[in-house]
mmCIF file of C-alpha atoms in Angstrom:
data_model
loop_
_atom_site.group_PDB
_atom_site.id
_atom_site.type_symbol
_atom_site.label_atom_id
_atom_site.label_comp_id
_atom_site.label_asym_id
_atom_site.label_seq_id
_atom_site.Cartn_x
_atom_site.Cartn_y
_atom_site.Cartn_z
ATOM 1 C CA MET A 1 -84.360 -19.969 39.686
ATOM 2 C CA CYS A 2 -81.638 -20.886 37.153
ATOM 3 C CA ILE A 3 -82.779 -21.206 33.608
ATOM 4 C CA ARG A 4 -80.626 -23.433 31.404
ATOM 5 C CA ASP A 5 -78.433 -21.731 28.860
ATOM 6 C CA ARG A 6 -78.957 -18.495 30.649
ATOM 7 C CA PRO A 7 -75.815 -16.511 31.435
ATOM 8 C CA GLY A 8 -74.468 -17.171 35.035
ATOM 9 C CA CYS A 9 -76.425 -20.435 35.339
ATOM 10 C CA GLU A 10 -73.434 -22.608 34.839
ATOM 11 C CA ALA A 11 -71.417 -20.839 37.482
ATOM 12 C CA LEU A 12 -74.323 -21.136 39.980
ATOM 13 C CA ALA A 13 -74.658 -24.887 39.257
ATOM 14 C CA THR A 14 -70.943 -25.408 39.918
ATOM 15 C CA ALA A 15 -71.173 -23.575 43.265
ATOM 16 C CA VAL A 16 -74.180 -25.694 44.376
ATOM 17 C CA ALA A 17 -72.447 -28.880 43.390
ATOM 18 C CA LEU A 18 -69.397 -27.800 45.325
ATOM 19 C CA ALA A 19 -71.484 -27.018 48.389
ATOM 20 C CA VAL A 20 -73.138 -30.475 48.321
ATOM 21 C CA ALA A 21 -69.830 -32.115 47.833
ATOM 22 C CA LEU A 22 -68.382 -30.331 50.911
ATOM 23 C CA GLY A 23 -71.341 -31.375 52.961
ATOM 24 C CA ILE A 24 -70.624 -35.004 52.047
ATOM 25 C CA ASP A 25 -66.857 -34.858 52.287
ATOM 26 C CA PRO A 26 -65.297 -31.801 53.906
ATOM 27 C CA THR A 27 -61.810 -32.652 52.467
ATOM 28 C CA THR A 28 -63.060 -32.152 48.948
ATOM 29 C CA ARG A 29 -61.052 -29.441 47.220
ATOM 30 C CA PRO A 30 -62.185 -27.513 44.201
ATOM 31 C CA PRO A 31 -60.575 -28.636 41.014
ATOM 32 C CA VAL A 32 -57.512 -26.644 40.171
ATOM 33 C CA PRO A 33 -57.576 -25.540 36.542
ATOM 34 C CA VAL A 34 -54.694 -26.776 34.638
ATOM 35 C CA VAL A 35 -53.055 -23.977 32.741
ATOM 36 C CA ALA A 36 -51.098 -25.144 29.757
ATOM 37 C CA PRO A 37 -47.713 -23.464 29.513
ATOM 38 C CA ALA A 38 -47.410 -20.841 26.874
ATOM 39 C CA PRO A 39 -45.557 -22.084 23.927
ATOM 40 C CA ARG A 40 -41.960 -20.938 23.868
ATOM 41 C CA ALA A 41 -40.948 -18.987 20.849
ATOM 42 C CA LEU A 42 -38.418 -20.838 18.799
ATOM 43 C CA PRO A 43 -35.161 -18.805 18.180
ATOM 44 C CA PRO A 44 -34.912 -17.590 14.647
ATOM 45 C CA ALA A 45 -32.983 -19.910 12.429
ATOM 46 C CA PRO A 46 -29.426 -18.753 11.833
ATOM 47 C CA ARG A 47 -28.892 -17.112 8.526
ATOM 48 C CA PRO A 48 -26.551 -18.980 6.263
ATOM 49 C CA VAL A 49 -23.103 -17.484 6.334
ATOM 50 C CA ARG A 50 -21.853 -16.494 2.876
ATOM 51 C CA ARG A 51 -18.145 -16.865 2.629
ATOM 52 C CA VAL A 52 -16.688 -14.229 0.423
ATOM 53 C CA ILE A 53 -13.236 -14.844 -0.840
ATOM 54 C CA VAL A 54 -11.442 -11.645 -1.650
ATOM 55 C CA ARG A 55 -8.754 -11.987 -4.181
ATOM 56 C CA PRO A 56 -6.335 -9.074 -4.413
ATOM 57 C CA SER A 57 -6.016 -7.425 -7.755
ATOM 58 C CA ARG A 58 -2.721 -8.283 -9.387
ATOM 59 C CA GLY A 59 -0.988 -6.512 -12.183
ATOM 60 C CA GLY A 60 2.086 -4.489 -13.110
ATOM 61 C CA ALA A 61 3.397 -1.526 -15.115
ATOM 62 C CA VAL A 62 6.370 -0.118 -16.945
ATOM 63 C CA ALA A 63 7.336 3.539 -16.989
ATOM 64 C CA LEU A 64 9.977 5.554 -18.926
ATOM 65 C CA GLY A 65 10.885 9.138 -18.286
ATOM 66 C CA PHE A 66 13.154 12.026 -17.291
ATOM 67 C CA HIS A 67 15.318 11.582 -14.204
ATOM 68 C CA ALA A 68 17.142 14.410 -12.302
ATOM 69 C CA GLN A 69 19.339 14.197 -9.266
ATOM 70 C CA VAL A 70 21.424 16.280 -6.883
ATOM 71 C CA GLY A 71 24.192 14.765 -4.592
ATOM 72 C CA LEU A 72 25.410 11.804 -6.644
ATOM 73 C CA ALA A 73 27.811 13.923 -8.762
ATOM 74 C CA PRO A 74 28.886 17.620 -8.769
ATOM 75 C CA GLY A 75 25.938 19.976 -9.319
ATOM 76 C CA SER A 76 22.793 18.443 -10.826
ATOM 77 C CA GLN A 77 22.604 15.770 -13.352
ATOM 78 C CA TYR A 78 19.857 14.699 -15.827
ATOM 79 C CA GLY A 79 19.211 11.396 -17.443
ATOM 80 C CA VAL A 80 16.761 8.668 -18.269
ATOM 81 C CA GLU A 81 15.002 6.143 -15.938
ATOM 82 C CA LEU A 82 13.199 2.939 -16.927
ATOM 83 C CA SER A 83 11.122 1.348 -14.128
ATOM 84 C CA ALA A 84 8.841 -1.680 -13.969
ATOM 85 C CA GLU A 85 6.443 -3.264 -11.535
ATOM 86 C CA PRO A 86 6.763 -7.030 -11.934
ATOM 87 C CA TRP A 87 4.346 -7.739 -9.119
ATOM 88 C CA ALA A 88 1.395 -5.916 -7.366
ATOM 89 C CA ALA A 89 -1.242 -7.151 -4.932
ATOM 90 C CA ASP A 90 -4.028 -4.855 -3.710
ATOM 91 C CA ARG A 91 -2.125 -1.809 -2.315
ATOM 92 C CA LEU A 92 1.351 -3.292 -2.295
ATOM 93 C CA ARG A 93 3.780 -2.962 -5.241
ATOM 94 C CA LEU A 94 7.293 -4.082 -6.045
ATOM 95 C CA ARG A 95 9.285 -1.824 -8.351
ATOM 96 C CA VAL A 96 12.648 -2.154 -10.042
ATOM 97 C CA GLY A 97 14.346 0.652 -11.875
ATOM 98 C CA ALA A 98 17.411 1.431 -13.946
ATOM 99 C CA ILE A 99 18.902 4.936 -14.218
ATOM 100 C CA PHE A 100 21.389 6.271 -16.665
ATOM 101 C CA LEU A 101 23.143 9.614 -16.185
ATOM 102 C CA PRO A 102 25.333 10.616 -19.145
ATOM 103 C CA GLU A 103 28.615 12.382 -18.601
ATOM 104 C CA GLU A 104 28.453 16.092 -17.696
ATOM 105 C CA ARG A 105 31.488 18.313 -17.382
ATOM 106 C CA ALA A 106 32.076 19.956 -14.005
ATOM 107 C CA THR A 107 34.658 22.571 -13.161
ATOM 108 C CA ARG A 108 36.696 21.583 -10.086
ATOM 109 C CA PRO A 109 39.543 23.354 -8.229
ATOM 110 C CA ASN A 110 42.000 20.813 -9.628
ATOM 111 C CA GLY A 111 40.674 20.957 -13.218
ATOM 112 C CA ASP A 112 37.596 20.085 -15.233
ATOM 113 C CA VAL A 113 36.294 16.617 -14.824
ATOM 114 C CA ALA A 114 33.343 14.820 -16.565
ATOM 115 C CA PHE A 115 31.096 12.722 -14.357
ATOM 116 C CA GLY A 116 28.464 10.170 -15.326
ATOM 117 C CA GLY A 117 26.744 7.308 -13.615
ATOM 118 C CA THR A 118 24.320 4.392 -13.646
ATOM 119 C CA ALA A 119 22.119 2.876 -10.879
ATOM 120 C CA LEU A 120 19.753 0.092 -10.174
ATOM 121 C CA SER A 121 16.962 0.416 -7.648
ATOM 122 C CA LEU A 122 14.546 -1.854 -5.802
ATOM 123 C CA SER A 123 11.502 -0.387 -4.099
ATOM 124 C CA GLY A 124 8.611 -1.671 -2.018
ATOM 125 C CA CYS A 125 5.568 0.607 -2.424
ATOM 126 C CA PHE A 126 2.212 1.077 -0.654
ATOM 127 C CA ASP A 127 -0.775 2.969 -2.067
ATOM 128 C CA VAL A 128 -1.747 5.460 0.600
ATOM 129 C CA ALA A 129 -4.677 6.909 -1.162
ATOM 130 C CA ARG A 130 -6.648 6.099 -4.262
ATOM 131 C CA GLY A 131 -8.933 8.271 -6.289
ATOM 132 C CA ALA A 132 -10.953 7.844 -9.416
ATOM 133 C CA ARG A 133 -7.905 8.467 -11.576
ATOM 134 C CA ALA A 134 -4.977 9.275 -9.246
ATOM 135 C CA THR A 135 -2.978 7.199 -6.733
ATOM 136 C CA LEU A 136 -0.634 8.410 -4.060
ATOM 137 C CA SER A 137 2.085 5.955 -2.958
ATOM 138 C CA THR A 138 5.031 5.902 -0.596
ATOM 139 C CA CYS A 139 8.020 3.623 -1.182
ATOM 140 C CA ALA A 140 11.149 2.262 0.607
ATOM 141 C CA ILE A 141 14.117 2.256 -1.719
ATOM 142 C CA VAL A 142 17.432 0.407 -1.929
ATOM 143 C CA VAL A 143 19.713 1.878 -4.669
ATOM 144 C CA ALA A 144 23.134 0.624 -5.854
ATOM 145 C CA GLY A 145 25.090 2.525 -8.418
ATOM 146 C CA ALA A 146 28.391 3.617 -9.811
ATOM 147 C CA VAL A 147 29.857 7.045 -10.696
ATOM 148 C CA HIS A 148 32.654 7.342 -13.162
ATOM 149 C CA ALA A 149 34.908 10.341 -13.716
ATOM 150 C CA VAL A 150 37.407 11.260 -16.342
ATOM 151 C CA ALA A 151 39.673 14.278 -16.486
ATOM 152 C CA ALA A 152 38.261 16.421 -19.335
ATOM 153 C CA GLU A 153 41.594 17.880 -20.460
ATOM 154 C CA LEU A 154 43.086 14.359 -20.895
ATOM 155 C CA ILE A 155 41.239 12.884 -23.793
ATOM 156 C CA ALA A 156 43.019 9.529 -23.737
ATOM 157 C CA ALA A 157 42.848 9.180 -19.956
ATOM 158 C CA PRO A 158 40.876 6.113 -18.681
ATOM 159 C CA SER A 159 37.839 6.766 -16.509
ATOM 160 C CA THR A 160 37.813 5.990 -12.845
ATOM 161 C CA GLN A 161 34.745 4.302 -11.444
ATOM 162 C CA ARG A 162 33.453 4.050 -7.885
ATOM 163 C CA GLY A 163 30.408 2.216 -6.484
ATOM 164 C CA TRP A 164 27.910 3.592 -3.959
ATOM 165 C CA LEU A 165 24.881 2.345 -1.958
ATOM 166 C CA GLY A 166 21.782 4.285 -0.890
ATOM 167 C CA LEU A 167 18.758 3.690 1.370
ATOM 168 C CA GLY A 168 15.755 6.013 1.300
ATOM 169 C CA GLY A 169 12.122 6.739 0.561
ATOM 170 C CA SER A 170 10.038 8.296 -2.099
ATOM 171 C CA LEU A 171 6.614 9.876 -2.646
ATOM 172 C CA ARG A 172 4.908 8.912 -5.960
ATOM 173 C CA VAL A 173 1.832 10.140 -7.785
ATOM 174 C CA SER A 174 0.371 8.409 -10.740
ATOM 175 C CA VAL A 175 -2.585 9.649 -12.837
ATOM 176 C CA ALA A 176 -4.524 7.520 -15.283
ATOM 177 C CA LEU A 177 -4.750 9.277 -18.674
ATOM 178 C CA PHE A 178 -6.735 6.934 -21.003
ATOM 179 C CA GLY A 179 -6.693 3.158 -21.470
ATOM 180 C CA PRO A 180 -3.554 1.556 -19.881
ATOM 181 C CA LEU A 181 -1.563 4.890 -20.197
ATOM 182 C CA PHE A 182 -0.655 6.895 -17.085
ATOM 183 C CA ALA A 183 1.568 9.690 -16.057
ATOM 184 C CA GLU A 184 3.913 9.473 -13.043
ATOM 185 C CA ALA A 185 5.805 11.884 -10.925
ATOM 186 C CA ARG A 186 8.116 10.883 -8.041
ATOM 187 C CA VAL A 187 10.440 12.560 -5.485
ATOM 188 C CA ASP A 188 13.179 10.454 -3.762
ATOM 189 C CA ALA A 189 15.410 11.127 -0.728
ATOM 190 C CA THR A 190 18.290 8.727 -0.401
ATOM 191 C CA ALA A 191 20.946 8.495 2.410
ATOM 192 C CA LEU A 192 24.260 7.242 1.213
ATOM 193 C CA PRO A 193 25.963 5.028 3.907
ATOM 194 C CA VAL A 194 28.532 4.043 1.174
ATOM 195 C CA ARG A 195 29.783 7.068 -0.766
ATOM 196 C CA VAL A 196 32.405 7.564 -3.386
ATOM 197 C CA GLN A 197 35.395 9.972 -3.368
ATOM 198 C CA PHE A 198 37.614 10.843 -6.312
ATOM 199 C CA ASN A 199 41.182 11.913 -5.668
ATOM 200 C CA ARG A 200 43.868 13.148 -8.026
ATOM 201 C CA GLN A 201 47.439 12.199 -7.395
ATOM 202 C CA GLY A 202 49.344 15.061 -5.897
ATOM 203 C CA ALA A 203 46.227 17.041 -5.051
ATOM 204 C CA ALA A 204 45.659 18.213 -1.437
ATOM 205 C CA GLU A 205 41.879 17.932 -1.684
ATOM 206 C CA PRO A 206 39.616 15.320 -3.345
ATOM 207 C CA VAL A 207 38.326 16.144 -6.717
ATOM 208 C CA TYR A 208 34.858 15.149 -5.605
ATOM 209 C CA GLU A 209 33.031 13.391 -2.706
ATOM 210 C CA GLN A 210 29.344 12.504 -2.649
ATOM 211 C CA SER A 211 26.950 14.162 -0.327
ATOM 212 C CA PRO A 212 25.578 12.151 2.642
ATOM 213 C CA VAL A 213 22.013 12.593 1.207
ATOM 214 C CA ALA A 214 20.976 12.689 -2.460
ATOM 215 C CA LEU A 215 17.691 14.016 -3.853
ATOM 216 C CA SER A 216 16.129 13.010 -7.158
ATOM 217 C CA GLY A 217 13.011 13.248 -9.139
ATOM 218 C CA PHE A 218 11.260 11.422 -11.989
ATOM 219 C CA VAL A 219 8.573 12.486 -14.467
ATOM 220 C CA GLY A 220 7.380 10.098 -17.138
ATOM 221 C CA LEU A 221 4.713 8.055 -18.834
ATOM 222 C CA GLY A 222 3.862 4.373 -18.364
ATOM 223 C CA LEU A 223 1.652 1.530 -19.314
ATOM 224 C CA SER A 224 -0.237 -0.659 -16.813
ATOM 225 C CA PHE A 225 -1.302 -4.231 -17.495
ATOM 226 C CA ARG A 226 -3.295 -6.922 -15.705
#
């Protein structure tokens, strides 16, 4: 006997009702429970994209120092170099330089000759490595210059000047000292597709001819600015 509100009574009542219904109408089918579909999880809302605009640092620098070279004139020559960076962006730099080499006396087979020179350079540089205070850069260089020579034993003799052109590369290290002041050291190797040659009238050999490759170095101090 089924007592109301007793566990299992409702299931028994359902079964009895279904049996009575089948006796009246054999085609009766038990009700199919309708299962509601599980709610679909909504995809997470896309995060807002933050557009970051990177503006490369811009600035420049000037440097003045000691310049030494081998290959542009007989022996080694020493002078002064002034360089500037009129433009810089991130790791790229544009450099211009002016070099002055005072006259130095050289003993040649045909007599003593004093040689001097000037040059202008244009370089495109790339900062290969950066540290807290030091920067290592490589540069491609175009150099145009002139070498003049005068016979040392002829005081009143006019000088003879010849132009030359060089293409090369350099390795540069700059170290920040304090504030905008920095120290710089550089080594250059320059090929000379256009070289100069000095001849003396009546001499069998030239007084001097430039080497196919010139080497130079620079050490100086500079100021950086933004």
